[in-house]
Structures are given as structure tokens and as C-alpha cells.
Coordinates of C-alpha atoms in Angstrom, one line a residue:
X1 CA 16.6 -17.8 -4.4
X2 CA 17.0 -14.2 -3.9
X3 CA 16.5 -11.9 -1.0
X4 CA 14.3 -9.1 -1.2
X5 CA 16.8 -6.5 -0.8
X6 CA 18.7 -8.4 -3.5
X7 CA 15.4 -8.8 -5.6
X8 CA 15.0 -4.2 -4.5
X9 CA 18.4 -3.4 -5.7
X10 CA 17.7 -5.2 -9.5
X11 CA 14.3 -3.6 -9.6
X12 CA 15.4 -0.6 -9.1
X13 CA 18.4 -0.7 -11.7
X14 CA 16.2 -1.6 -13.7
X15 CA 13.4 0.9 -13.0
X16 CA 15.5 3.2 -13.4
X17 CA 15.0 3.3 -16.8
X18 CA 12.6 6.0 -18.6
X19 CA 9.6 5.0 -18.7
X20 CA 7.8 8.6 -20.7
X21 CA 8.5 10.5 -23.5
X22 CA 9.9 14.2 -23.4
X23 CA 7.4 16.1 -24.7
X24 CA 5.3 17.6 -23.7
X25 CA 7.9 18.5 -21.3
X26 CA 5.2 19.9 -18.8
X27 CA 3.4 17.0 -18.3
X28 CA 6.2 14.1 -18.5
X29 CA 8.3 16.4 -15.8
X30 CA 6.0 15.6 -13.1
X31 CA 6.0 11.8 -13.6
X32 CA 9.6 11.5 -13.8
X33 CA 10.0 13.6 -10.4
X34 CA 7.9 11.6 -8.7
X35 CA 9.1 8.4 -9.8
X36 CA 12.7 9.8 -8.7
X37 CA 11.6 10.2 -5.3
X38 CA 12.0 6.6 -4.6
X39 CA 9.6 4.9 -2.7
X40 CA 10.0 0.9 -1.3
X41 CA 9.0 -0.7 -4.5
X42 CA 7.5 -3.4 -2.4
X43 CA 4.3 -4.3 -4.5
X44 CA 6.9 -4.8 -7.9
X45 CA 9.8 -6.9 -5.7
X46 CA 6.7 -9.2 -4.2
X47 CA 5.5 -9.8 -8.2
X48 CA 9.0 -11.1 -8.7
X49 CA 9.0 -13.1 -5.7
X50 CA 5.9 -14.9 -6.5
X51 CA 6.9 -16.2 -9.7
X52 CA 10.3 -17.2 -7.9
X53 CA 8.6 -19.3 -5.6
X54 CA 7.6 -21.9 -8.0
X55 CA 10.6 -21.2 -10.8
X56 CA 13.2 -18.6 -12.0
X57 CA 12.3 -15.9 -12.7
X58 CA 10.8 -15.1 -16.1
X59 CA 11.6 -11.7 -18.1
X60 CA 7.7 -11.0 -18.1
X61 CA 7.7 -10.9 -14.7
X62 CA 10.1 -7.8 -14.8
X63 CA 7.6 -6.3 -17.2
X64 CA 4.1 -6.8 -14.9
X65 CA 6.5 -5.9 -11.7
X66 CA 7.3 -2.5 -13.8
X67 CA 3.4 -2.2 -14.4
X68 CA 2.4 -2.8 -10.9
X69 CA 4.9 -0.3 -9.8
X70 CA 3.7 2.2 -12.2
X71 CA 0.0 1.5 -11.0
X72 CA 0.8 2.0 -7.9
X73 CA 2.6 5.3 -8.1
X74 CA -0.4 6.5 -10.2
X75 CA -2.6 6.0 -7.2
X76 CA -0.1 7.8 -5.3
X77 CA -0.3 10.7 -7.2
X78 CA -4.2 10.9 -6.9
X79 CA -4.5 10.1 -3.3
X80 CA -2.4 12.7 -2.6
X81 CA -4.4 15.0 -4.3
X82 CA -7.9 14.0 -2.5
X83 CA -5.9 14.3 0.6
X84 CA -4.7 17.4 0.0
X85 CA -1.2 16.0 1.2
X86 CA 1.9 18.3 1.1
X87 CA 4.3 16.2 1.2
X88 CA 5.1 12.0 -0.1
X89 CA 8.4 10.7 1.2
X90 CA 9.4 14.0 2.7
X91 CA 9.4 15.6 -1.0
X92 CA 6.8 18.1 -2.1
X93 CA 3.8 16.3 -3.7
X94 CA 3.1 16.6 -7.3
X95 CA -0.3 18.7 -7.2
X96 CA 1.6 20.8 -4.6
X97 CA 4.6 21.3 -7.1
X98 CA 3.3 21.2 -10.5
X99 CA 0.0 22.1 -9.8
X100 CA -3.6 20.0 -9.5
X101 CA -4.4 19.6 -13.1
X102 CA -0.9 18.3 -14.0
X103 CA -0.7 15.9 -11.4
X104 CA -3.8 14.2 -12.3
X105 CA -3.0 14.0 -15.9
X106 CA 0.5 12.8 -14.9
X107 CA -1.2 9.6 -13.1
X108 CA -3.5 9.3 -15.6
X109 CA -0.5 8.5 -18.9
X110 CA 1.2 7.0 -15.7
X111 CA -1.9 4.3 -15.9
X112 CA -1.6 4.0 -19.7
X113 CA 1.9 3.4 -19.6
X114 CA 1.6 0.5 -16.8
X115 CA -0.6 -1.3 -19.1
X116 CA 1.5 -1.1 -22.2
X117 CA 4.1 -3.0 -20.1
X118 CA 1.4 -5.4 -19.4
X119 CA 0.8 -6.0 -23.0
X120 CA 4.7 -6.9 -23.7
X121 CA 4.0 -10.2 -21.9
X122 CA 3.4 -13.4 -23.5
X123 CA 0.2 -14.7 -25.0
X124 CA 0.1 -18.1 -22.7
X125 CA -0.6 -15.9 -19.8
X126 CA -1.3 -12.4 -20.5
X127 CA -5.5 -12.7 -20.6
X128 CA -5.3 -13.7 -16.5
X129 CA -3.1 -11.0 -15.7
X130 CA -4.5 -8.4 -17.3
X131 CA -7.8 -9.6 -15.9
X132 CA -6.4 -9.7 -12.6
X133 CA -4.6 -6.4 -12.8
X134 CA -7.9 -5.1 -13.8
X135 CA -9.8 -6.5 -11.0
X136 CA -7.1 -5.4 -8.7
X137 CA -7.5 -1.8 -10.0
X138 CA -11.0 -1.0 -10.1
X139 CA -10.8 -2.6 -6.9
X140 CA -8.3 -0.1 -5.6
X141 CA -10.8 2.8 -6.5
X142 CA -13.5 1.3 -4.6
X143 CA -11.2 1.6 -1.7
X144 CA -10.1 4.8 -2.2
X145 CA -13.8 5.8 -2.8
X146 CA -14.7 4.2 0.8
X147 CA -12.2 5.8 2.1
X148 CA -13.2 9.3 1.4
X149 CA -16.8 8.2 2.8
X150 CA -15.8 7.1 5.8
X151 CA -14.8 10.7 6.3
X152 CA -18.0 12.1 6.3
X153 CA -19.8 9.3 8.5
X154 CA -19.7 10.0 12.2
X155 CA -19.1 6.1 12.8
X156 CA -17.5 3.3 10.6
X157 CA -17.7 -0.1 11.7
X158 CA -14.3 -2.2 12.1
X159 CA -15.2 -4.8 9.6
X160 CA -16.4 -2.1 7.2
X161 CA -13.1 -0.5 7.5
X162 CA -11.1 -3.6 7.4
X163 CA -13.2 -4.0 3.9
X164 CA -11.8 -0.5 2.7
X165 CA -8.3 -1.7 3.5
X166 CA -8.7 -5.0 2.0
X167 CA -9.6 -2.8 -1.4
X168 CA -7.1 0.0 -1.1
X169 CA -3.9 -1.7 0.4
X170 CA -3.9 -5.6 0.1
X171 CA -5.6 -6.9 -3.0
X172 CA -2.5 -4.8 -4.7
X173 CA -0.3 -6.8 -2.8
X174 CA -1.8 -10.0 -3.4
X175 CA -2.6 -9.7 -6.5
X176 CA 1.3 -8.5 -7.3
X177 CA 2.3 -12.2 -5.4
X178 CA -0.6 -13.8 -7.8
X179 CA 0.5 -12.6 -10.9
X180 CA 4.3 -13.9 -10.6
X181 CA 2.6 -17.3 -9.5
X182 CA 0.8 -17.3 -12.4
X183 CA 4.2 -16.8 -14.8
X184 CA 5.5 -19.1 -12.7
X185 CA 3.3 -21.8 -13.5
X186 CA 1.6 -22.2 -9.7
X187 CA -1.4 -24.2 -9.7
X188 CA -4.7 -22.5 -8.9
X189 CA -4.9 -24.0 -5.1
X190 CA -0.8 -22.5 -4.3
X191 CA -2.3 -19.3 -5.8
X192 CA -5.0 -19.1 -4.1
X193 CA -3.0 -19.4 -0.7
X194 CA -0.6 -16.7 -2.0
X195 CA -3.3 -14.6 -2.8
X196 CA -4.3 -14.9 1.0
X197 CA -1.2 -14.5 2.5
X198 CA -0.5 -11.4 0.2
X199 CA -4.3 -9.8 1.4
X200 CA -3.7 -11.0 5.3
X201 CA -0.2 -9.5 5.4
X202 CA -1.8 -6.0 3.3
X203 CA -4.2 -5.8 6.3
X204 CA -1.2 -6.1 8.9
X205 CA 0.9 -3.9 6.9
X206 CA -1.8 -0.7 6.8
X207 CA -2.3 -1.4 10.4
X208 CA 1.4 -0.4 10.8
X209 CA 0.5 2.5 8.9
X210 CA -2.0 3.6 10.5
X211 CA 0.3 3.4 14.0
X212 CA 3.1 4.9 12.6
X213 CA 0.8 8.0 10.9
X214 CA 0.0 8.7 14.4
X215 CA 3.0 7.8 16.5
X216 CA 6.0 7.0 14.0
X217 CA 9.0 9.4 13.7
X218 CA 8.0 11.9 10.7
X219 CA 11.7 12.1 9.5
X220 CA 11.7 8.6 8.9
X221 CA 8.1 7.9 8.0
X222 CA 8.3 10.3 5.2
X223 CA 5.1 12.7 6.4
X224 CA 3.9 15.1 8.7
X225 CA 2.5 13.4 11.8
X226 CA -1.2 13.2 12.1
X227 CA -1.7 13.6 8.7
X228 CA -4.7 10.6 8.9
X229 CA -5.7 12.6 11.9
X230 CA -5.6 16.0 11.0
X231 CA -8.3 14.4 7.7
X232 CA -10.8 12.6 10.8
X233 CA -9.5 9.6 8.5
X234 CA -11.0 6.6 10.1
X235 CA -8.0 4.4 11.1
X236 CA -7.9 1.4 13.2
X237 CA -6.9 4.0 15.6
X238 CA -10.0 6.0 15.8
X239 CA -12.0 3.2 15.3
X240 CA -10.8 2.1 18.3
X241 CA -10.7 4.8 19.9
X242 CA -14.9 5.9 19.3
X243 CA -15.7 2.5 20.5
X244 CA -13.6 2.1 23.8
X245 CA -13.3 6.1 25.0
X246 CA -16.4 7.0 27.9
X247 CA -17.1 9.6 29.5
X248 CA -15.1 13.4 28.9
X249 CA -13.0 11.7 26.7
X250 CA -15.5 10.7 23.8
X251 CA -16.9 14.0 24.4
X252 CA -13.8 15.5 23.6
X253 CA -12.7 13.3 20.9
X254 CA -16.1 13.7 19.2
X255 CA -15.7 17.4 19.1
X256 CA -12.1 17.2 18.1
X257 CA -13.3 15.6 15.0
X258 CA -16.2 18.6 14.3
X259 CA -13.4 21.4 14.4
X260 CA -9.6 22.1 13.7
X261 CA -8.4 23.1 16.6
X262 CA -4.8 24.0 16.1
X263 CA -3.6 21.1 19.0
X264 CA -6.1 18.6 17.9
X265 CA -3.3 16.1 16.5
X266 CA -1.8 16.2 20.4
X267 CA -5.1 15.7 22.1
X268 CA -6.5 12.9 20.0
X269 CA -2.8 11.0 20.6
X270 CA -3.6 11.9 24.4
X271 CA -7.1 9.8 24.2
X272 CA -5.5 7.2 21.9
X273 CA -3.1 6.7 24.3
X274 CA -5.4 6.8 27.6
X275 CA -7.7 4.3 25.4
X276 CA -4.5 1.8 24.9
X277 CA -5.2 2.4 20.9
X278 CA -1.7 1.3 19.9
X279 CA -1.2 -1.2 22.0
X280 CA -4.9 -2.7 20.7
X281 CA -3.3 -2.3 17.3
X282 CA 0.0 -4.0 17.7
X283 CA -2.2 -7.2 18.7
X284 CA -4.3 -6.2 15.6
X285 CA -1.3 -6.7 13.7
X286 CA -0.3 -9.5 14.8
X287 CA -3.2 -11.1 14.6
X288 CA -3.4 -10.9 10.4
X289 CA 0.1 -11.5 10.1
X290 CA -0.5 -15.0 11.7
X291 CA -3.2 -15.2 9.2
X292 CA -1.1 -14.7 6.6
X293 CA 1.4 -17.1 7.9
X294 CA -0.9 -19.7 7.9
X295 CA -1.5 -19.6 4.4
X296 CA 2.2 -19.5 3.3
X297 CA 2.5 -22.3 5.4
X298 CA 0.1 -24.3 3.2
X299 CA 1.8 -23.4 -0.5
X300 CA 2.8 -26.9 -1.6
X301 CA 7.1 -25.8 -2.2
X302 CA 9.7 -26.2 -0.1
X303 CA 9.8 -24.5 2.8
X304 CA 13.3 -23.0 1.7
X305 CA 11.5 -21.4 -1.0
X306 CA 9.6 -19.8 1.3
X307 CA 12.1 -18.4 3.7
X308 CA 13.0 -14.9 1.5
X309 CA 9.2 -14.3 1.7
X310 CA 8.9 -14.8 5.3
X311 CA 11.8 -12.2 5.9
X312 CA 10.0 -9.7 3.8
X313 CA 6.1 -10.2 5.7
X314 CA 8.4 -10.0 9.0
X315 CA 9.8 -6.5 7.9
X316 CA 6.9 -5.4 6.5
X317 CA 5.3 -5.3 10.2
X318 CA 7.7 -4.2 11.9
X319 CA 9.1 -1.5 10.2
X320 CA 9.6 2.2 11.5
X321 CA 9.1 3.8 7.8

């Protein structure tokens, strides 16, 4: 069994790789600068550890892994230009650098190119995984489509937002888990479980985002702090925040979301803090993390098989970055 950072370090050598063409030079460019800016490579390792925790692992699980790392970065690319984001990873943004039309037809070939890795994988298996990558994808638009919504409603519901979540951040991670089950010959019920614990710990893991958007270090977290905030995204944070703040204070924080005041990213951490926001979220956290837990628990394997998996969820959650 490997670790993850053992699993990280051959994914990358091996990612490292080109994955485009060299002409036309203006649109291949962008892709390979924003592929070289790095990025956790979380969602590819996890495909890898999925099929290792029911065999070794096969050489089509290095091709999907490569697919759902491409995938990813395609949303990446587009998310950032909805958000109007200057900067991913502490790097200009490609929209910002190459311009808005570019970066959307870089994530667009960067799409087309994930699924010609997909279709390098072998015919026993390749009609479930490319129906679940499918499933997964449309499913990440939804998200992302709820997500820009939510911006222009007044209130959003907790459960609605957990929904969004669920569609933009987790199924991607569970499905990544799923699909190296799948080449690894798990049965449906031990897929099933690793689906769950994959979507439980996605929930817990944008949860952490959301906390350290708002109160991370933005040298380490990779972006400008109060991004989320400065966008009236609605996070767990302001969720929260709308529900629990009386008084002056949702008086202020509602009008703090109808303007752009130049300090509004200092204020609204004021009320988040004097409504006990990230302390709420920490237990949020925790709470689908032992959700996930649960179901890794009840994967029939060995609970040795289990253990590089474990370290990876407990990382995940607890990370400053």
C-alpha cells in the first residue's frame, strides 16, 4: 500500500507529461501555464487509491486519474472566470493573463482531452466510468450553476446549500474514489460505501474552505482573503451568520451584502466572529467527517488497507492550505 504523498509524488511525475499540442501556440499556452501552477492533485491521487484498496493498481487507473485531474482543472479555469478571480494558487488566473476568451476555450480542449484519456481504458470497464464521469460532470455544472444563484437570493437555506456543495465539490471526489473501485474490481455494496465516504468527506473538506477563505493565512491558502465574501458567496459562514446575527448586527451584515464598502471583508469577519461562525463550522466539519468515517468503516477490506485513506480524509480537514 502506498501513502498519499507517495501516491502525489508518482502522479505528478507522471503528470508532468504534455498533455496539448503546440499549435496553436495561443491557445495551448494558457493550458500548459495553468497546469504548471501545481495544485494538490487530490481528486487524481484518491482515483488511484480507490482502485488500491481492493488490488494494485492498474495502468487505467493512471489514465482516468489523469482525466479527472484534467476535468477538474477545466472547472478551475471557468470558475475563475464567473468569479472574476485574480488570482489561483497565488498566480495570476488565466482569463486575467491570457485574456477571457482564451481561458474559456483553454478549458474547453482541456475537457476534450480528459476524455480522450478516458477512452484509452479497457473495454471490461470503460462504459461505467465514462457514465459515471459523465454524471459526475454535468453534475459539477449544476453546482456551479447553484452556486451563482445563490448569489442573487437574499437567503439560501443550509440544506439547499449543502445540496450545491454536494454537486460542485464532493460527487468529484467520490466519484474519483468510485471509479478506481471499479478498476479494482469492488463490488457494488464496497462502492457504494466509498462513494459515501468520498461525498461526506467533500462536504467536510469545502467547509474547511469556506473557513479558511475567510480566516486562513492568504500566503498559504493561495488567494486573497475574503474572496467568497467580497462575491456575497453564500458559505456555511454566512449562512450561519443570517440565521444566528439579531439585532444591529443583521442590520449591518444585511447591508454589507447590498454595497462594497471598501472595509466590508473586516466587518463581516467582525459579525462572523461575534456570531461564533467558525467555531459553528469546525463542529460542522466534524460532524461529516464522522459521517464519512462511518462508511469507510463498513468497506468489507482490511482495515490496513484502509489506513493510507484515513491519513488522507484526516489531512484533508485539517489543513491550513
Amino acid at each position: 500500500m502506498f501513502s498519499f504523498k507517495e501516491l502525489s509524488a508518482a502522479f505528478a511525475q507522471r503528470f508532468r507529461q504534455p498533455h496539448f499540442p503546440k499549435q496553436p501556440e495561443s491557445l495551448y499556452a494558457a493550458n500548459d501555464y495553468f497546469l504548471g501552477l501545481g495544485g494538490k492533485r487530490i481528486r487524481p491521487v484518491m482515483c488511484l487509491m480507490g482502485n488500491e484498496l481492493f488490488d494494485e493498481i492498474h495502468e487505467d487507473a493512471w489514465q482516468v486519474a489523469t482525466a479527472v485531474e484534467l476535468f477538474h482543472n477545466f472547472t478551475l479555469i471557468h470558475d475563475d472566470i464567473m468569479d472574476a478571480a485574480p488570482l489561483r494558487r497565488g498566480f495570476e488566473t488565466v482569463h486575467n493573463k491570457y485574456g477571457s476568451s482564451t481561458a474559456l476555450l483553454a478549458g474547453d480542449v482541456m475537457l476534450v482531452v480528459a476524455y480522450e484519456y478516458l477512452n484509452k481504458i479497457s473495454s471490461g470497464y470503460i462504459k461505467p466510468i465514462i457514465s459515471l464521469f459523465s454524471k459526475t460532470a454535468k453534475e459539477v455544472c449544476e453546482g456551479q450553476q447553484l452556486d451563482m444563484d445563490f448569489e442573487k437570493l437574499t437567503t439560501v437555506s443550509l440544506e439547499d446549500y449543502i445540496k450545491m456543495i454536494e454537486l460542485k465539490t464532493s460527487v468529484l471526489l467520490a466519484a474519483s474514489l468510485q471509479m478506481g473501485a471499479i478498476i479494482g474490481g469492488a463490488g457494488e455494496g464496497n462502492c457504494n460505501h466509498l462513494y459515501e465516504f468520498g461525498k461526506n468527506l467533500g462536504i467536510a473538506f469545502q467547509v474547511q474552505d469556506d473557513y479558511l477563505d475567510a480566516f486562513g493565512d492568504p500566503e498559504k491558502f493561495g488567494k486573497a482573503a475574503g474572496g467568497d465574501i467580497k462575491q456575497n458567496k453564500k458559505t456555511f459562514l454566512l449562512i450561519h451568520a443570517l440565521q444566528t446575527a439579531t439585532g444591529s448586527r443583521q442590520k449591518e451584515l444585511t447591508d454589507l451584502l447590498n454595497n462594497d464598502a471598501e472595509d466590508k471583508v473586516q466587518r463581516v469577519l467582525k459579525i462572523f466572529r461575534d456570531c461564533n461562525a467558525d467555531d459553528w463550522a469546525k463542529q460542522l466539519k466534524q460532524q461529516y467527517f464522522d459521517k464519512a468515517l462511518f462508511h469507510l468503516e463498513e468497506i468489507a477490506v482490511l482495515s490496513s488497507r484502509k489506513k493510507p485513506l484515513l491519513e488522507i480524509a484526516e489531512f484533508l480537514i485539517q489543513r491550513d492550505y
